[in-house]
């Protein structure tokens, strides 16, 4: 796939593009926030032929977009609330992402609902009816069953074959279904931003907006420690849970969701996710999510969050204890604090006055302030593309811009290819799942300099650190550890790798590493 502009993001490009904009160049659309929503908007607008700048206070995916469950949902939870249109939209967006825009960054995830003695026959029937409804959504969205097979009941031995760590006592079988899973949420954001850059969008990190108006923003450049004024014909605030700090009229009521990180070998569930019923509740579940790298993320809580919004929320000890306890209820081996390798928490950007779950309907999500700034909040990672399309439609209408129709439904992100094509890419499956068709270029770095073939943490190599700096806009070790790779989800591994990564970042920024 070739793009009209370069897709590489790096410090040199950032400096040149920021200088041009600070020098007075006016863009059609300026988007504040480099999460999945902002990056999606930048791509949508740039692909329609608009001139675009994205300004992000810290780093791509610094906010909520890296703290998700990394699922591409089919909309079942919306259906359960009677939100049929939203459920359909979610299923459609899941299909678009998994088959066209980002097959390389997503995969079908088998999910098992274990049937132990505490799940009645009626309860199992209720869950199966929900799974069948979810499958009807898949069919309506025309996502092939070869990709996401229909749900089915499995026997006790089959359940154990899928997830050997399940508690055998009282196990009479399970309900097996499939949903979409991302390689990683932050990597999706980086791919979106790079694809937007490929259509000419200027992606500017370390630029904190201090004042937003309908015709531009004032921002603090954290690299050069200076204030810049950027001018635009329209401004979209996609600052997520921080959106209210830029536009007074936007009132958010964040909700905190926590996950625990454990070693998959401890649980013995292989590649199958578990949906664990919360004892005493009919439709609340804890999800146990195996990752490609052998880790397992266990989530998810949903608690109202009061007080100032922190840069990086922490998972409360009570959430960690609750998640371990519920997950353990279906496992042979009970999980304890000693099993916890890490934990993370994110804040859902919910509009005040809406329900607790994040299913804002789109018509409530794009708000126009008296000064002309458009704010987009709510939605889900899964529906980013549709949200972006709506936000750009609103900006085009409000500022009378001339733009083509949104092409993003059929626009592959950088590195994307069909699943059959991806299976022939000459690189390890792990690299292909992170870099898609670019994986051989990442691997080639190690052939140019054998030091770059060395691992810095787990299977992550020095070559990936260099790639992150030269092509993915990483400006320091934290960008690499916490967002380009997710080494930081296990703090002990990040601590062990930090000095080496810092040195590699320095060398790459100084042009002392080979390029591919
Ligand atoms: C625990 C949890 C689990 C979830 N799981 C899933 C899931 O599995 N699947 C799914 O589809 N959805 C999931 N979601 C929802 C999804 O993660 C969010 O809806 C989505 O990530 C929000 O993205 P965003 O871009 O709107 O916000 P953010 O990702 O928070 O992006 C906002 C950005 O704005 C920047 N910013 C803030 N202030 C300024 C400023 N003044 N100047 C410049 N930049 C600024 C921030 O640094 C940040 O990077 C989950 C949410 C939570 C909390």
Coordinates of C-alpha atoms and ligand atoms in Angstrom, one line a residue:
X1 CA 0.0 0.0 0.0
X2 CA 1.5 3.3 -0.9
X3 CA 0.5 6.7 0.5
X4 CA 0.7 10.2 -1.0
X5 CA 3.0 11.2 1.9
X6 CA 5.5 9.5 4.1
X7 CA 4.0 7.5 7.0
X8 CA 7.1 7.7 9.2
X9 CA 6.7 9.9 12.3
X10 CA 9.8 11.1 14.1
X11 CA 11.4 14.0 15.9
X12 CA 12.8 15.6 12.7
X13 CA 9.4 15.6 11.0
X14 CA 7.6 16.9 14.1
X15 CA 10.0 19.9 14.4
X16 CA 9.7 20.8 10.7
X17 CA 5.9 20.6 10.7
X18 CA 5.4 22.4 14.0
X19 CA 7.6 25.2 12.7
X20 CA 5.5 25.6 9.5
X21 CA 2.3 25.7 11.5
X22 CA 3.7 28.0 14.2
X23 CA 4.8 30.3 11.4
X24 CA 1.2 31.0 10.5
X25 CA 0.0 28.3 8.1
X26 CA -3.7 27.7 8.5
X27 CA -5.1 24.1 8.4
X28 CA -8.7 23.1 7.6
X29 CA -9.0 21.0 10.8
X30 CA -7.1 20.9 14.0
X31 CA -7.8 18.0 16.3
X32 CA -6.8 18.1 20.0
X33 CA -5.9 14.7 21.4
X34 CA -3.9 11.8 20.1
X35 CA -6.1 8.9 21.4
X36 CA -8.0 6.6 19.1
X37 CA -10.7 9.2 18.6
X38 CA -8.3 12.1 17.7
X39 CA -6.1 9.9 15.5
X40 CA -9.2 8.5 13.8
X41 CA -10.4 12.0 13.1
X42 CA -7.1 13.1 11.7
X43 CA -7.1 10.1 9.3
X44 CA -10.7 10.7 8.2
X45 CA -10.2 14.4 7.6
X46 CA -6.8 14.0 5.8
X47 CA -8.2 11.1 3.6
X48 CA -11.0 13.4 2.5
X49 CA -8.5 15.9 1.3
X50 CA -8.5 18.4 4.2
X51 CA -5.3 19.9 5.6
X52 CA -5.0 18.6 9.2
X53 CA -3.0 19.0 12.3
X54 CA -3.3 16.8 15.4
X55 CA -1.9 18.1 18.6
X56 CA -1.3 15.8 21.6
X57 CA -0.2 16.9 25.0
X58 CA 2.1 13.9 25.7
X59 CA 2.3 11.0 23.3
X60 CA 0.1 9.1 21.0
X61 CA -2.3 6.9 23.1
X62 CA -1.2 8.5 26.3
X63 CA -4.7 8.5 27.7
X64 CA -7.6 6.1 28.0
X65 CA -6.9 4.5 24.6
X66 CA -4.0 2.4 26.1
X67 CA -5.9 1.2 29.1
X68 CA -8.7 -0.7 27.4
X69 CA -9.5 -4.4 27.4
X70 CA -8.1 -4.4 23.8
X71 CA -11.3 -6.0 22.4
X72 CA -13.1 -5.1 19.2
X73 CA -16.6 -5.6 20.4
X74 CA -19.5 -7.0 18.4
X75 CA -22.1 -4.8 20.3
X76 CA -23.7 -7.5 22.4
X77 CA -23.7 -5.3 25.5
X78 CA -25.6 -2.6 23.7
X79 CA -28.2 -5.1 22.6
X80 CA -28.7 -6.2 26.2
X81 CA -29.7 -2.5 26.9
X82 CA -32.1 -2.4 23.9
X83 CA -29.7 -0.1 21.9
X84 CA -30.2 -2.0 18.6
X85 CA -28.8 0.7 16.3
X86 CA -25.6 1.1 18.4
X87 CA -25.2 -2.7 18.7
X88 CA -25.4 -3.0 14.9
X89 CA -23.0 -0.2 14.4
X90 CA -20.5 -1.8 16.7
X91 CA -20.7 -5.1 14.9
X92 CA -20.3 -3.3 11.5
X93 CA -17.2 -1.5 12.8
X94 CA -15.7 -4.7 14.2
X95 CA -16.1 -6.3 10.8
X96 CA -14.5 -3.3 9.0
X97 CA -11.6 -3.3 11.4
X98 CA -11.0 -7.0 11.3
X99 CA -11.4 -7.5 7.6
X100 CA -10.2 -4.3 5.9
X101 CA -8.6 -1.6 8.0
X102 CA -6.5 -3.5 10.5
X103 CA -6.5 -7.3 10.0
X104 CA -2.8 -7.3 11.0
X105 CA -3.6 -5.8 14.4
X106 CA -6.6 -7.9 15.2
X107 CA -7.6 -11.6 15.6
X108 CA -10.6 -13.7 16.4
X109 CA -10.6 -14.5 20.2
X110 CA -12.3 -17.6 21.4
X111 CA -14.2 -16.9 24.6
X112 CA -15.4 -19.6 26.9
X113 CA -18.2 -19.2 29.4
X114 CA -17.6 -22.1 31.8
X115 CA -20.6 -23.9 33.1
X116 CA -19.9 -24.9 36.7
X117 CA -22.4 -25.9 39.4
X118 CA -23.2 -22.3 40.3
X119 CA -24.6 -21.6 36.8
X120 CA -28.2 -22.9 36.6
X121 CA -29.6 -24.4 33.4
X122 CA -31.8 -21.3 33.1
X123 CA -28.8 -19.1 33.5
X124 CA -26.8 -21.0 30.8
X125 CA -29.8 -20.7 28.5
X126 CA -30.0 -16.9 29.1
X127 CA -26.3 -16.5 28.3
X128 CA -26.6 -18.7 25.2
X129 CA -29.5 -16.7 24.0
X130 CA -27.4 -13.5 24.3
X131 CA -24.5 -15.2 22.4
X132 CA -26.9 -16.2 19.6
X133 CA -28.2 -12.6 19.5
X134 CA -24.6 -11.5 19.2
X135 CA -24.1 -13.9 16.3
X136 CA -27.2 -12.4 14.6
X137 CA -25.5 -9.0 14.8
X138 CA -22.4 -10.5 13.2
X139 CA -24.5 -11.9 10.3
X140 CA -26.3 -8.6 9.9
X141 CA -22.9 -6.9 9.7
X142 CA -21.9 -9.5 7.1
X143 CA -18.8 -10.5 9.0
X144 CA -17.9 -14.0 7.7
X145 CA -18.4 -17.0 10.1
X146 CA -15.1 -18.3 8.9
X147 CA -13.6 -15.3 10.8
X148 CA -15.9 -15.3 13.8
X149 CA -17.6 -18.7 14.1
X150 CA -21.1 -18.9 15.6
X151 CA -21.4 -19.8 19.3
X152 CA -21.8 -23.4 20.4
X153 CA -22.0 -25.5 23.6
X154 CA -19.0 -27.6 24.4
X155 CA -18.7 -30.6 26.7
X156 CA -16.7 -30.7 29.9
X157 CA -13.7 -32.4 28.3
X158 CA -13.8 -30.0 25.4
X159 CA -13.9 -27.0 27.8
X160 CA -10.9 -28.5 29.6
X161 CA -9.0 -29.0 26.4
X162 CA -9.6 -25.3 25.5
X163 CA -8.7 -24.1 29.0
X164 CA -6.8 -26.7 31.0
X165 CA -6.6 -24.5 34.1
X166 CA -10.4 -24.6 34.6
X167 CA -11.7 -25.9 37.9
X168 CA -12.7 -29.5 37.1
X169 CA -15.0 -29.9 40.2
X170 CA -18.5 -29.1 39.0
X171 CA -17.6 -28.4 35.4
X172 CA -20.2 -29.7 33.1
X173 CA -19.2 -27.9 29.9
X174 CA -19.1 -24.4 28.5
X175 CA -20.4 -21.9 25.9
X176 CA -17.9 -21.0 23.3
X177 CA -18.2 -17.8 21.3
X178 CA -15.8 -15.5 19.3
X179 CA -15.1 -11.7 19.4
X180 CA -12.3 -9.5 18.0
X181 CA -9.1 -8.8 19.9
X182 CA -6.5 -6.2 19.1
X183 CA -2.8 -7.0 19.3
X184 CA -2.7 -3.8 21.3
X185 CA -4.8 -0.7 21.6
X186 CA -1.9 1.8 21.6
X187 CA -0.5 0.2 18.5
X188 CA -3.9 0.8 16.8
X189 CA -3.6 4.4 17.6
X190 CA -0.1 4.7 16.3
X191 CA -1.1 2.9 13.1
X192 CA -4.0 5.4 12.7
X193 CA -1.8 8.4 13.3
X194 CA 0.9 7.1 10.8
X195 CA -1.8 6.4 8.2
X196 CA -3.2 10.0 8.7
X197 CA 0.4 11.2 8.2
X198 CA 0.5 9.2 5.0
X199 CA -2.4 11.4 3.8
X200 CA -0.6 14.6 4.9
X201 CA -1.8 15.1 8.5
X202 CA 0.7 16.7 10.8
X203 CA 1.0 14.7 13.9
X204 CA 2.4 16.8 16.7
X205 CA 3.0 15.2 20.1
X206 CA 4.4 17.0 23.3
X207 CA 2.1 19.9 22.4
X208 CA -0.3 20.7 25.2
X209 CA -3.3 22.9 24.3
X210 CA -3.8 25.6 26.9
X211 CA -6.6 27.6 25.1
X212 CA -8.9 26.3 22.4
X213 CA -11.1 28.5 20.1
X214 CA -13.1 27.9 16.9
X215 CA -10.2 29.3 14.8
X216 CA -7.2 27.9 16.5
X217 CA -5.4 27.0 19.7
X218 CA -2.6 28.2 22.0
X219 CA -0.3 25.4 23.0
X220 CA 2.8 24.8 25.0
X221 CA 5.6 23.0 23.1
X222 CA 7.1 20.7 25.7
X223 CA 10.2 20.0 23.6
X224 CA 11.3 23.6 23.0
X225 CA 9.5 25.0 26.1
X226 CA 7.7 27.7 24.2
X227 CA 4.2 28.8 23.5
X228 CA 2.8 28.5 20.0
X229 CA -0.4 29.7 18.3
X230 CA -1.8 27.4 15.7
X231 CA -4.5 28.6 13.3
X232 CA -7.3 26.5 11.8
X233 CA -10.7 26.8 10.0
X234 CA -12.2 24.3 12.5
X235 CA -11.1 22.8 15.8
X236 CA -12.2 19.5 17.2
X237 CA -11.6 18.7 20.9
X238 CA -11.0 14.9 21.2
X239 CA -9.2 15.2 24.6
X240 CA -11.2 12.3 26.0
X241 CA -11.6 12.5 29.8
X242 CA -9.7 15.8 29.7
X243 CA -12.1 17.4 27.2
X244 CA -13.9 19.4 29.9
X245 CA -10.7 21.2 30.8
X246 CA -10.6 22.8 27.4
X247 CA -14.3 23.6 26.9
X248 CA -16.2 24.8 29.9
X249 CA -19.6 23.6 28.7
X250 CA -18.5 20.0 28.4
X251 CA -19.2 18.2 31.7
X252 CA -17.9 14.7 32.1
X253 CA -18.4 12.1 34.7
X254 CA -15.6 9.7 34.3
X255 CA -15.8 6.0 35.3
X256 CA -12.8 4.0 36.3
X257 CA -12.1 0.5 34.9
X258 CA -9.2 -1.7 36.2
X259 CA -7.3 -4.7 34.9
X260 CA -4.8 -7.0 36.5
X261 CA -1.8 -8.4 34.5
X262 CA -0.8 -12.0 35.3
X263 CA 1.3 -14.7 33.6
X264 CA -0.7 -17.0 31.3
X265 CA 1.2 -20.0 32.5
X266 CA -0.1 -19.4 36.0
X267 CA -3.7 -19.8 34.8
X268 CA -3.2 -22.5 32.2
X269 CA -5.9 -21.2 29.9
X270 CA -3.9 -21.2 26.7
X271 CA -5.3 -19.0 24.0
X272 CA -9.0 -19.1 25.2
X273 CA -10.5 -16.1 27.0
X274 CA -12.9 -16.8 29.9
X275 CA -16.1 -15.0 30.7
X276 CA -16.6 -15.5 34.4
X277 CA -20.0 -14.8 35.9
X278 CA -19.9 -12.5 39.0
X279 CA -21.4 -14.6 41.8
X280 CA -25.0 -13.4 42.6
X281 CA -25.3 -11.2 39.5
X282 CA -27.1 -12.2 36.3
X283 CA -25.4 -10.0 33.7
X284 CA -22.0 -8.9 35.3
X285 CA -18.9 -10.7 34.2
X286 CA -15.2 -10.7 34.7
X287 CA -13.2 -11.3 31.6
X288 CA -9.9 -13.2 31.5
X289 CA -8.0 -12.2 28.3
X290 CA -5.0 -14.1 27.1
X291 CA -2.5 -12.1 25.0
X292 CA -0.2 -13.2 22.2
X293 CA 2.8 -12.5 24.4
X294 CA 1.8 -15.0 27.1
X295 CA 0.4 -12.4 29.5
X296 CA -3.3 -12.4 30.6
X297 CA -5.3 -9.3 31.4
X298 CA -8.1 -9.7 33.8
X299 CA -10.8 -7.0 33.9
X300 CA -13.0 -5.1 34.3
X301 CA -14.5 -2.8 36.9
X302 CA -16.7 0.2 36.3
X303 CA -16.8 2.7 39.2
X304 CA -17.7 6.4 39.2
X305 CA -14.5 8.5 39.6
X306 CA -14.5 11.8 41.4
X307 CA -11.8 14.5 41.7
X308 CA -9.1 15.8 39.4
X309 CA -8.3 13.6 36.4
X310 CA -4.9 12.1 36.9
X311 CA -2.4 11.7 34.1
X312 CA -2.2 7.9 34.7
X313 CA -4.9 6.4 36.9
X314 CA -4.0 3.5 39.2
X315 CA -6.0 0.4 39.8
X316 CA -7.3 0.5 43.4
X317 CA -6.2 -2.5 45.6
X318 CA -9.9 -3.4 46.1
X319 CA -10.4 -3.7 42.3
X320 CA -7.3 -6.0 42.1
X321 CA -8.6 -8.2 44.9
X322 CA -12.1 -8.4 43.4
X323 CA -10.8 -9.3 39.9
X324 CA -8.5 -12.1 41.3
X325 CA -11.3 -13.5 43.4
X326 CA -13.9 -13.7 40.7
X327 CA -11.4 -15.1 38.1
X328 CA -10.3 -17.7 40.7
X329 CA -13.8 -18.9 41.1
X330 CA -13.5 -20.9 37.8
X331 CA -9.9 -21.8 38.1
X332 CA -8.2 -24.9 39.6
X333 CA -5.5 -22.8 41.1
X334 CA -6.5 -19.7 43.1
X335 CA -4.8 -16.5 42.1
X336 CA -3.2 -14.4 44.8
X337 CA -1.4 -11.1 45.0
X338 CA 1.8 -12.9 44.4
X339 CA 0.6 -13.7 40.9
X340 CA 0.1 -10.1 40.0
X341 CA 2.8 -8.8 37.5
X342 CA 1.1 -5.5 37.1
X343 CA -2.2 -3.7 36.9
X344 CA -3.7 -0.8 35.0
X345 CA -6.8 1.4 35.0
X346 CA -8.4 3.8 32.6
X347 CA -11.1 6.5 32.8
X348 CA -14.1 6.2 30.5
X349 CA -15.0 9.7 29.1
X350 CA -18.7 9.6 29.9
X351 CA -20.9 12.7 29.5
X352 CA -22.6 13.8 32.7
X353 CA -26.2 12.7 32.9
X354 CA -25.7 9.5 30.9
X355 CA -25.7 5.9 32.2
X356 CA -22.6 4.3 33.7
X357 CA -21.6 2.2 30.8
X358 CA -19.8 4.0 28.0
X359 CA -22.5 3.5 25.4
X360 CA -23.3 7.1 24.5
X361 CA -25.2 7.3 21.3
X362 CA -23.4 9.2 18.6
X363 CA -26.0 12.0 18.4
X364 CA -25.0 13.0 21.9
X365 CA -21.3 12.7 21.3
X366 CA -20.5 15.7 19.1
X367 CA -21.1 19.0 20.9
X368 CA -20.6 22.6 19.6
X369 CA -19.4 25.2 22.1
X370 CA -20.4 28.9 21.8
X371 CA -16.9 29.7 20.6
X372 CA -17.2 27.2 17.8
X373 CA -15.0 24.4 19.2
X374 CA -16.6 21.0 18.5
X375 CA -16.1 18.3 21.2
X376 CA -16.4 14.6 20.6
X377 CA -16.7 12.3 23.7
X378 CA -18.0 8.9 24.5
X379 CA -18.1 6.0 22.1
X380 CA -15.7 3.0 22.2
X381 CA -12.4 2.1 20.7
X382 CA -14.3 -0.2 18.4
X383 CA -16.4 2.5 16.9
X384 CA -13.6 5.1 16.5
X385 CA -14.0 5.1 12.7
X386 CA -17.7 6.0 12.8
X387 CA -17.1 8.6 15.5
X388 CA -14.4 10.2 13.4
X389 CA -16.5 10.3 10.3
X390 CA -19.3 12.0 12.3
X391 CA -16.9 14.5 13.9
X392 CA -15.4 15.5 10.5
X393 CA -18.9 15.7 9.0
X394 CA -19.8 18.2 11.8
X395 CA -16.6 20.2 11.3
X396 CA -17.1 20.3 7.5
X397 CA -20.7 21.6 7.9
X398 CA -19.8 24.1 10.7
X399 CA -16.9 25.6 8.9
X400 CA -18.3 25.2 5.3
X401 CA -15.2 23.2 4.3
X402 CA -15.1 21.4 1.0
X403 CA -14.4 17.7 1.5
X404 CA -14.9 14.4 -0.2
X405 CA -17.1 11.7 1.4
X406 CA -15.3 9.6 4.1
X407 CA -13.3 6.8 2.5
X408 CA -12.2 5.2 5.7
X409 CA -14.5 2.1 5.5
X410 CA -12.2 0.7 2.8
X411 CA -9.0 2.3 3.7
X412 CA -6.3 -0.1 5.1
X413 CA -4.1 1.3 7.8
X414 CA -0.3 1.2 7.4
X415 CA 0.9 -2.4 7.5
X416 CA -2.6 -3.8 6.7
X417 CA -3.2 -6.6 4.2
X418 CA -5.8 -9.4 3.9
X419 CA -5.4 -12.3 6.2
X420 CA -4.2 -14.6 3.4
X421 CA -1.6 -12.0 2.4
X422 CA -0.5 -11.5 6.0
X423 CA 0.1 -15.3 6.3
X424 CA 2.8 -15.0 3.6
X425 CA 4.7 -12.1 5.1
X426 CA 8.3 -13.2 5.6
X427 CA 8.6 -12.5 9.4
X428 CA 7.6 -14.2 12.7
X429 CA 3.9 -14.2 13.5
X430 CA 4.6 -12.0 16.5
X431 CA 6.2 -9.3 14.4
X432 CA 3.4 -9.5 11.7
X433 CA 0.8 -9.1 14.5
X434 CA 2.5 -5.8 15.5
X435 CA 3.8 -4.4 12.2
X436 CA 1.8 -6.2 9.5
X437 CA 3.5 -5.9 6.1
X438 CA 6.2 -3.8 7.6
X439 CA 7.4 -6.6 9.8
X440 CA 10.3 -7.7 7.4
X441 CA 11.6 -4.1 7.5
X442 CA 11.7 -4.2 11.3
X443 CA 13.4 -7.6 11.2
X444 CA 15.9 -6.4 8.6
X445 CA 17.3 -3.8 11.0
X446 CA 18.8 -6.7 13.0
X447 CA 20.6 -7.9 9.9
X448 CA 22.2 -4.5 9.3
X449 CA 23.4 -4.3 12.9
X450 CA 23.5 -7.5 14.9
X451 CA 23.2 -5.6 18.2
X452 CA 19.7 -4.7 17.1
X453 CA 18.7 -8.4 17.0
X454 CA 19.2 -8.6 20.8
X455 CA 16.1 -8.8 23.0
X456 CA 15.5 -5.9 25.4
X457 CA 12.5 -7.5 27.2
X458 CA 10.8 -10.8 26.5
X459 CA 10.8 -11.2 22.8
X460 CA 10.9 -7.4 22.0
X461 CA 14.2 -6.6 20.2
X462 CA 16.4 -3.5 20.1
X463 CA 15.3 -3.3 16.4
X464 CA 11.7 -2.5 17.6
X465 CA 13.0 0.3 19.8
X466 CA 14.8 1.9 16.9
X467 CA 11.8 1.4 14.6
X468 CA 9.6 3.1 17.2
X469 CA 11.9 6.2 17.2
X470 CA 12.4 6.4 13.4
X471 CA 9.0 5.6 12.2
X472 CA 6.4 5.6 15.0
X473 CA 7.0 9.0 16.6
X474 CA 8.6 7.8 19.9
X475 CA 10.6 10.6 21.5
X476 CA 11.8 9.0 24.7
X477 CA 12.1 5.7 26.5
X478 CA 8.7 6.0 28.1
X479 CA 7.1 6.3 24.7
X480 CA 8.7 3.0 23.7
X481 CA 8.2 1.1 27.0
X482 CA 4.7 2.3 27.7
X483 CA 3.0 2.7 24.3
X484 CA 4.9 1.4 21.2
X485 CA 5.7 -1.8 23.0
X486 CA 3.8 -2.6 26.2
X487 CA 6.8 -3.7 28.2
X488 CA 5.6 -1.2 30.9
X489 CA 2.5 -3.2 31.7
X490 CA 4.9 -5.3 33.8
X491 CA 6.8 -2.7 35.8
X492 CA 9.6 -5.0 36.8
X493 CA 10.4 -5.8 33.1
X494 CA 10.3 -2.1 32.2
X495 CA 12.7 -1.3 35.0
X496 CA 15.1 -4.0 33.8
X497 CA 14.9 -2.7 30.2
X498 CA 14.9 1.0 30.9
X499 CA 18.6 1.8 30.6
X500 CA 19.1 -0.2 27.4
X501 CA 16.0 1.3 25.9
X502 CA 17.1 4.8 26.9
X503 CA 20.5 4.3 25.2
X504 CA 18.9 2.9 22.0
X505 CA 16.4 5.8 21.9
X506 CA 19.3 8.2 22.2
X507 CA 21.3 6.5 19.5
X508 CA 18.3 6.4 17.1
X509 CA 17.4 10.1 17.8
X510 CA 21.1 10.9 17.0
X511 CA 21.0 9.0 13.7
X512 CA 23.5 6.5 15.0
X513 CA 21.4 3.4 14.1
X514 CA 20.8 2.0 10.6
X515 CA 17.7 2.8 8.7
X516 CA 15.3 0.6 6.7
Ligands
LIG1 C1 -11.0 0.2 31.4 C2 -11.5 0.5 30.0 C3 -11.6 -0.6 29.1 C4 -12.1 -0.4 27.8 N1 -12.1 -1.5 27.0 C5 -12.6 -1.3 25.7 C6 -12.5 -2.3 24.8 O1 -12.1 -3.4 25.1 N2 -13.0 -2.1 23.5 C7 -13.5 -0.9 23.2 O2 -13.9 -0.7 22.0 N3 -13.5 0.2 24.0 C8 -13.0 0.0 25.3 N4 -13.0 1.1 26.2 C9 -13.3 2.4 25.7 C10 -12.2 3.1 25.0 O3 -10.9 2.8 25.5 C11 -12.3 4.6 25.0 O4 -13.6 4.9 24.5 C12 -11.3 5.3 24.0 O5 -10.0 4.8 24.2 C13 -11.4 6.8 24.3 O6 -10.4 7.3 23.4 P1 -10.2 8.9 23.2 O7 -9.3 9.1 22.1 O8 -11.6 9.5 23.2 O9 -9.6 9.4 24.6 P2 -8.1 9.2 25.0 O10 -7.4 8.0 24.6 O11 -8.0 9.5 26.5 O12 -7.3 10.4 24.3 C14 -7.4 11.7 24.7 C15 -6.0 12.3 24.4 O13 -6.1 13.7 24.6 C16 -4.8 14.2 25.1 N5 -5.0 15.5 25.8 C17 -5.7 15.8 26.9 N6 -5.6 17.1 27.2 C18 -5.0 17.7 26.1 C19 -4.6 19.0 25.8 N7 -4.9 20.0 26.6 N8 -3.9 19.2 24.7 C20 -3.5 18.2 23.9 N9 -3.9 16.9 24.1 C21 -4.6 16.7 25.2 C22 -4.5 13.1 26.1 O14 -3.1 13.1 26.4 C23 -4.9 11.8 25.4 O15 -3.9 11.2 24.7 C24 -12.5 0.9 27.4 C25 -12.4 2.0 28.3 C26 -11.9 1.7 29.6 C27 -11.7 2.9 30.6

